[in-house]
Amino acid sequence: MMLLLRAGPAGRPVGVAVADLAVVGLLLPLSPVGAMLSMSALPPRYYGLVGVVLGLYAGCLRLARRPRGHSSPSGD
């Protein structure tokens, strides 16, 4: 989400941080630390649904950020 919402181009450190956070978010509920925090893993099909929702969101953001044509000042 952070990478999709950024205002300018993302550098390597931002991409690495986003990937690290995604890995932690996926693996933490499966670890003993996740159990101590009363976390549980999502059912497997939910991971696919989250992927679909994020994909649709990314597509909508790309459409919204697409450059639009400008009319000429002469009114043509």
CSV table of N, CA and C in Angstrom, one decimal:
chain,number,residue,atom,x,y,z
A,1,MET,N,0.8,-1.2,0.0
A,1,MET,CA,0.0,0.0,0.0
A,1,MET,C,0.9,1.3,0.0
A,2,MET,N,1.9,1.3,0.8
A,2,MET,CA,2.8,2.4,0.9
A,2,MET,C,3.4,2.7,-0.5
A,3,LEU,N,3.9,1.7,-1.1
A,3,LEU,CA,4.5,1.8,-2.4
A,3,LEU,C,3.6,2.3,-3.4
A,4,LEU,N,2.3,1.9,-3.4
A,4,LEU,CA,1.3,2.4,-4.3
A,4,LEU,C,0.9,3.8,-4.1
A,5,LEU,N,0.9,4.3,-2.9
A,5,LEU,CA,0.4,5.6,-2.6
A,5,LEU,C,1.5,6.7,-2.6
A,6,ARG,N,2.8,6.3,-2.9
A,6,ARG,CA,3.9,7.3,-2.8
A,6,ARG,C,3.6,8.4,-3.8
A,7,ALA,N,4.2,9.6,-3.6
A,7,ALA,CA,3.9,10.7,-4.4
A,7,ALA,C,5.0,10.7,-5.6
A,8,GLY,N,6.2,10.4,-5.3
A,8,GLY,CA,7.2,10.4,-6.3
A,8,GLY,C,7.8,9.0,-6.6
A,9,PRO,N,8.9,9.0,-7.4
A,9,PRO,CA,9.5,7.7,-7.6
A,9,PRO,C,10.1,7.1,-6.3
A,10,ALA,N,9.9,5.8,-6.2
A,10,ALA,CA,10.4,5.1,-5.0
A,10,ALA,C,11.8,4.6,-5.3
A,11,GLY,N,12.7,4.9,-4.3
A,11,GLY,CA,14.1,4.4,-4.5
A,11,GLY,C,14.2,3.0,-3.9
A,12,ARG,N,15.4,2.5,-4.0
A,12,ARG,CA,15.7,1.1,-3.6
A,12,ARG,C,15.4,0.9,-2.1
A,13,PRO,N,15.8,1.8,-1.2
A,13,PRO,CA,15.5,1.6,0.2
A,13,PRO,C,14.0,1.5,0.5
A,14,VAL,N,13.1,2.3,-0.2
A,14,VAL,CA,11.7,2.2,0.0
A,14,VAL,C,11.2,0.9,-0.4
A,15,GLY,N,11.6,0.4,-1.6
A,15,GLY,CA,11.2,-0.9,-2.0
A,15,GLY,C,11.6,-2.0,-1.1
A,16,VAL,N,12.8,-2.0,-0.6
A,16,VAL,CA,13.3,-3.0,0.4
A,16,VAL,C,12.5,-2.9,1.6
A,17,ALA,N,12.2,-1.7,2.1
A,17,ALA,CA,11.4,-1.6,3.4
A,17,ALA,C,10.0,-2.2,3.2
A,18,VAL,N,9.4,-1.9,2.0
A,18,VAL,CA,8.0,-2.4,1.7
A,18,VAL,C,8.1,-3.9,1.7
A,19,ALA,N,9.1,-4.5,1.0
A,19,ALA,CA,9.2,-6.0,0.9
A,19,ALA,C,9.4,-6.6,2.3
A,20,ASP,N,10.2,-6.0,3.1
A,20,ASP,CA,10.5,-6.5,4.4
A,20,ASP,C,9.2,-6.5,5.3
A,21,LEU,N,8.5,-5.4,5.2
A,21,LEU,CA,7.2,-5.3,6.0
A,21,LEU,C,6.2,-6.3,5.5
A,22,ALA,N,6.1,-6.6,4.2
A,22,ALA,CA,5.2,-7.6,3.7
A,22,ALA,C,5.6,-9.0,4.2
A,23,VAL,N,6.9,-9.3,4.2
A,23,VAL,CA,7.3,-10.6,4.7
A,23,VAL,C,7.0,-10.8,6.2
A,24,VAL,N,7.3,-9.7,6.9
A,24,VAL,CA,7.0,-9.8,8.4
A,24,VAL,C,5.5,-10.0,8.6
A,25,GLY,N,4.7,-9.2,7.9
A,25,GLY,CA,3.2,-9.3,8.0
A,25,GLY,C,2.7,-10.7,7.6
A,26,LEU,N,3.3,-11.4,6.7
A,26,LEU,CA,2.9,-12.7,6.3
A,26,LEU,C,3.4,-13.8,7.3
A,27,LEU,N,4.6,-13.6,7.8
A,27,LEU,CA,5.2,-14.7,8.6
A,27,LEU,C,5.0,-14.5,10.1
A,28,LEU,N,4.7,-13.3,10.6
A,28,LEU,CA,4.6,-13.1,12.0
A,28,LEU,C,3.4,-14.0,12.6
A,29,PRO,N,2.3,-14.0,12.0
A,29,PRO,CA,1.2,-14.8,12.6
A,29,PRO,C,1.5,-16.3,12.7
A,30,LEU,N,2.4,-16.8,11.8
A,30,LEU,CA,2.8,-18.2,11.8
A,30,LEU,C,3.9,-18.5,12.8
A,31,SER,N,4.5,-17.5,13.4
A,31,SER,CA,5.6,-17.8,14.2
A,31,SER,C,5.2,-17.9,15.7
A,32,PRO,N,6.1,-18.4,16.6
A,32,PRO,CA,5.8,-18.4,18.0
A,32,PRO,C,5.5,-17.1,18.6
A,33,VAL,N,6.1,-16.0,18.1
A,33,VAL,CA,5.9,-14.7,18.6
A,33,VAL,C,4.4,-14.3,18.2
A,34,GLY,N,4.0,-14.7,17.1
A,34,GLY,CA,2.6,-14.4,16.7
A,34,GLY,C,1.6,-15.1,17.6
A,35,ALA,N,1.9,-16.3,18.0
A,35,ALA,CA,1.1,-17.0,19.0
A,35,ALA,C,1.0,-16.3,20.3
A,36,MET,N,2.2,-15.8,20.8
A,36,MET,CA,2.2,-15.0,22.0
A,36,MET,C,1.4,-13.8,21.9
A,37,LEU,N,1.3,-13.2,20.7
A,37,LEU,CA,0.5,-12.0,20.5
A,37,LEU,C,-1.0,-12.3,20.2
A,38,SER,N,-1.4,-13.6,20.3
A,38,SER,CA,-2.7,-14.0,20.0
A,38,SER,C,-3.1,-13.8,18.5
A,39,MET,N,-2.1,-14.0,17.7
A,39,MET,CA,-2.3,-13.8,16.2
A,39,MET,C,-2.5,-15.2,15.7
A,40,SER,N,-3.3,-15.3,14.6
A,40,SER,CA,-3.5,-16.6,13.9
A,40,SER,C,-3.4,-16.3,12.4
A,41,ALA,N,-3.0,-17.3,11.6
A,41,ALA,CA,-2.9,-17.1,10.2
A,41,ALA,C,-4.3,-17.1,9.5
A,42,LEU,N,-4.4,-16.4,8.4
A,42,LEU,CA,-5.6,-16.3,7.7
A,42,LEU,C,-5.8,-17.7,7.0
A,43,PRO,N,-7.0,-18.0,6.6
A,43,PRO,CA,-7.2,-19.2,5.8
A,43,PRO,C,-6.5,-19.0,4.4
A,44,PRO,N,-6.0,-20.0,3.8
A,44,PRO,CA,-5.2,-19.8,2.6
A,44,PRO,C,-5.9,-19.0,1.5
A,45,ARG,N,-7.2,-19.3,1.3
A,45,ARG,CA,-7.9,-18.6,0.2
A,45,ARG,C,-8.0,-17.1,0.5
A,46,TYR,N,-7.9,-16.6,1.7
A,46,TYR,CA,-7.9,-15.2,2.0
A,46,TYR,C,-6.7,-14.5,1.5
A,47,TYR,N,-5.6,-15.2,1.4
A,47,TYR,CA,-4.4,-14.5,0.9
A,47,TYR,C,-4.6,-14.2,-0.6
A,48,GLY,N,-5.3,-15.1,-1.3
A,48,GLY,CA,-5.6,-14.8,-2.7
A,48,GLY,C,-6.6,-13.7,-2.8
A,49,LEU,N,-7.5,-13.6,-2.0
A,49,LEU,CA,-8.5,-12.5,-2.0
A,49,LEU,C,-7.8,-11.1,-1.7
A,50,VAL,N,-6.9,-11.1,-0.8
A,50,VAL,CA,-6.1,-9.9,-0.4
A,50,VAL,C,-5.3,-9.5,-1.7
A,51,GLY,N,-4.7,-10.5,-2.4
A,51,GLY,CA,-4.0,-10.2,-3.6
A,51,GLY,C,-4.8,-9.6,-4.7
A,52,VAL,N,-6.0,-10.1,-4.8
A,52,VAL,CA,-7.0,-9.6,-5.8
A,52,VAL,C,-7.4,-8.1,-5.5
A,53,VAL,N,-7.7,-7.9,-4.2
A,53,VAL,CA,-8.1,-6.6,-3.8
A,53,VAL,C,-6.9,-5.6,-4.0
A,54,LEU,N,-5.7,-6.0,-3.6
A,54,LEU,CA,-4.6,-5.1,-3.9
A,54,LEU,C,-4.3,-4.9,-5.3
A,55,GLY,N,-4.5,-5.9,-6.1
A,55,GLY,CA,-4.3,-5.7,-7.6
A,55,GLY,C,-5.3,-4.8,-8.2
A,56,LEU,N,-6.6,-4.9,-7.8
A,56,LEU,CA,-7.6,-4.0,-8.3
A,56,LEU,C,-7.3,-2.6,-7.8
A,57,TYR,N,-6.9,-2.4,-6.6
A,57,TYR,CA,-6.5,-1.1,-6.1
A,57,TYR,C,-5.4,-0.5,-6.9
A,58,ALA,N,-4.4,-1.3,-7.1
A,58,ALA,CA,-3.2,-0.8,-7.9
A,58,ALA,C,-3.6,-0.4,-9.3
A,59,GLY,N,-4.5,-1.2,-9.9
A,59,GLY,CA,-5.0,-0.8,-11.3
A,59,GLY,C,-5.8,0.5,-11.3
A,60,CYS,N,-6.6,0.7,-10.3
A,60,CYS,CA,-7.4,1.9,-10.2
A,60,CYS,C,-6.5,3.1,-10.0
A,61,LEU,N,-5.4,3.0,-9.1
A,61,LEU,CA,-4.5,4.0,-8.9
A,61,LEU,C,-3.7,4.4,-10.2
A,62,ARG,N,-3.4,3.4,-11.0
A,62,ARG,CA,-2.7,3.7,-12.2
A,62,ARG,C,-3.6,4.4,-13.2
A,63,LEU,N,-4.8,4.0,-13.2
A,63,LEU,CA,-5.8,4.7,-14.1
A,63,LEU,C,-5.9,6.2,-13.7
A,64,ALA,N,-6.1,6.4,-12.4
A,64,ALA,CA,-6.3,7.7,-11.8
A,64,ALA,C,-5.1,8.6,-12.1
A,65,ARG,N,-3.9,8.0,-12.1
A,65,ARG,CA,-2.7,8.8,-12.2
A,65,ARG,C,-2.2,8.9,-13.7
A,66,ARG,N,-2.9,8.3,-14.6
A,66,ARG,CA,-2.5,8.4,-16.0
A,66,ARG,C,-2.7,9.8,-16.5
A,67,PRO,N,-1.7,10.3,-17.3
A,67,PRO,CA,-1.8,11.6,-17.8
A,67,PRO,C,-3.0,11.8,-18.7
A,68,ARG,N,-3.6,12.9,-18.6
A,68,ARG,CA,-4.8,13.1,-19.4
A,68,ARG,C,-4.4,14.1,-20.5
A,69,GLY,N,-5.1,14.0,-21.7
A,69,GLY,CA,-4.8,15.0,-22.7
A,69,GLY,C,-5.3,16.3,-22.4
A,70,HIS,N,-4.6,17.3,-22.8
A,70,HIS,CA,-5.0,18.7,-22.6
A,70,HIS,C,-5.5,19.3,-23.9
A,71,SER,N,-6.5,20.1,-23.8
A,71,SER,CA,-7.0,20.8,-25.0
A,71,SER,C,-6.1,22.0,-25.3
A,72,SER,N,-6.0,22.3,-26.6
A,72,SER,CA,-5.1,23.4,-27.0
A,72,SER,C,-5.7,24.7,-26.6
A,73,PRO,N,-4.9,25.7,-26.4
A,73,PRO,CA,-5.5,27.1,-26.0
A,73,PRO,C,-6.3,27.7,-27.1
A,74,SER,N,-6.1,27.3,-28.4
A,74,SER,CA,-6.9,27.9,-29.5
A,74,SER,C,-8.3,27.3,-29.5
A,75,GLY,N,-8.6,26.3,-28.7
A,75,GLY,CA,-10.0,25.8,-28.6
A,75,GLY,C,-10.3,24.7,-29.7
A,76,ASP,N,-9.3,24.2,-30.4
A,76,ASP,CA,-9.5,23.2,-31.4
A,76,ASP,C,-9.8,21.8,-30.8
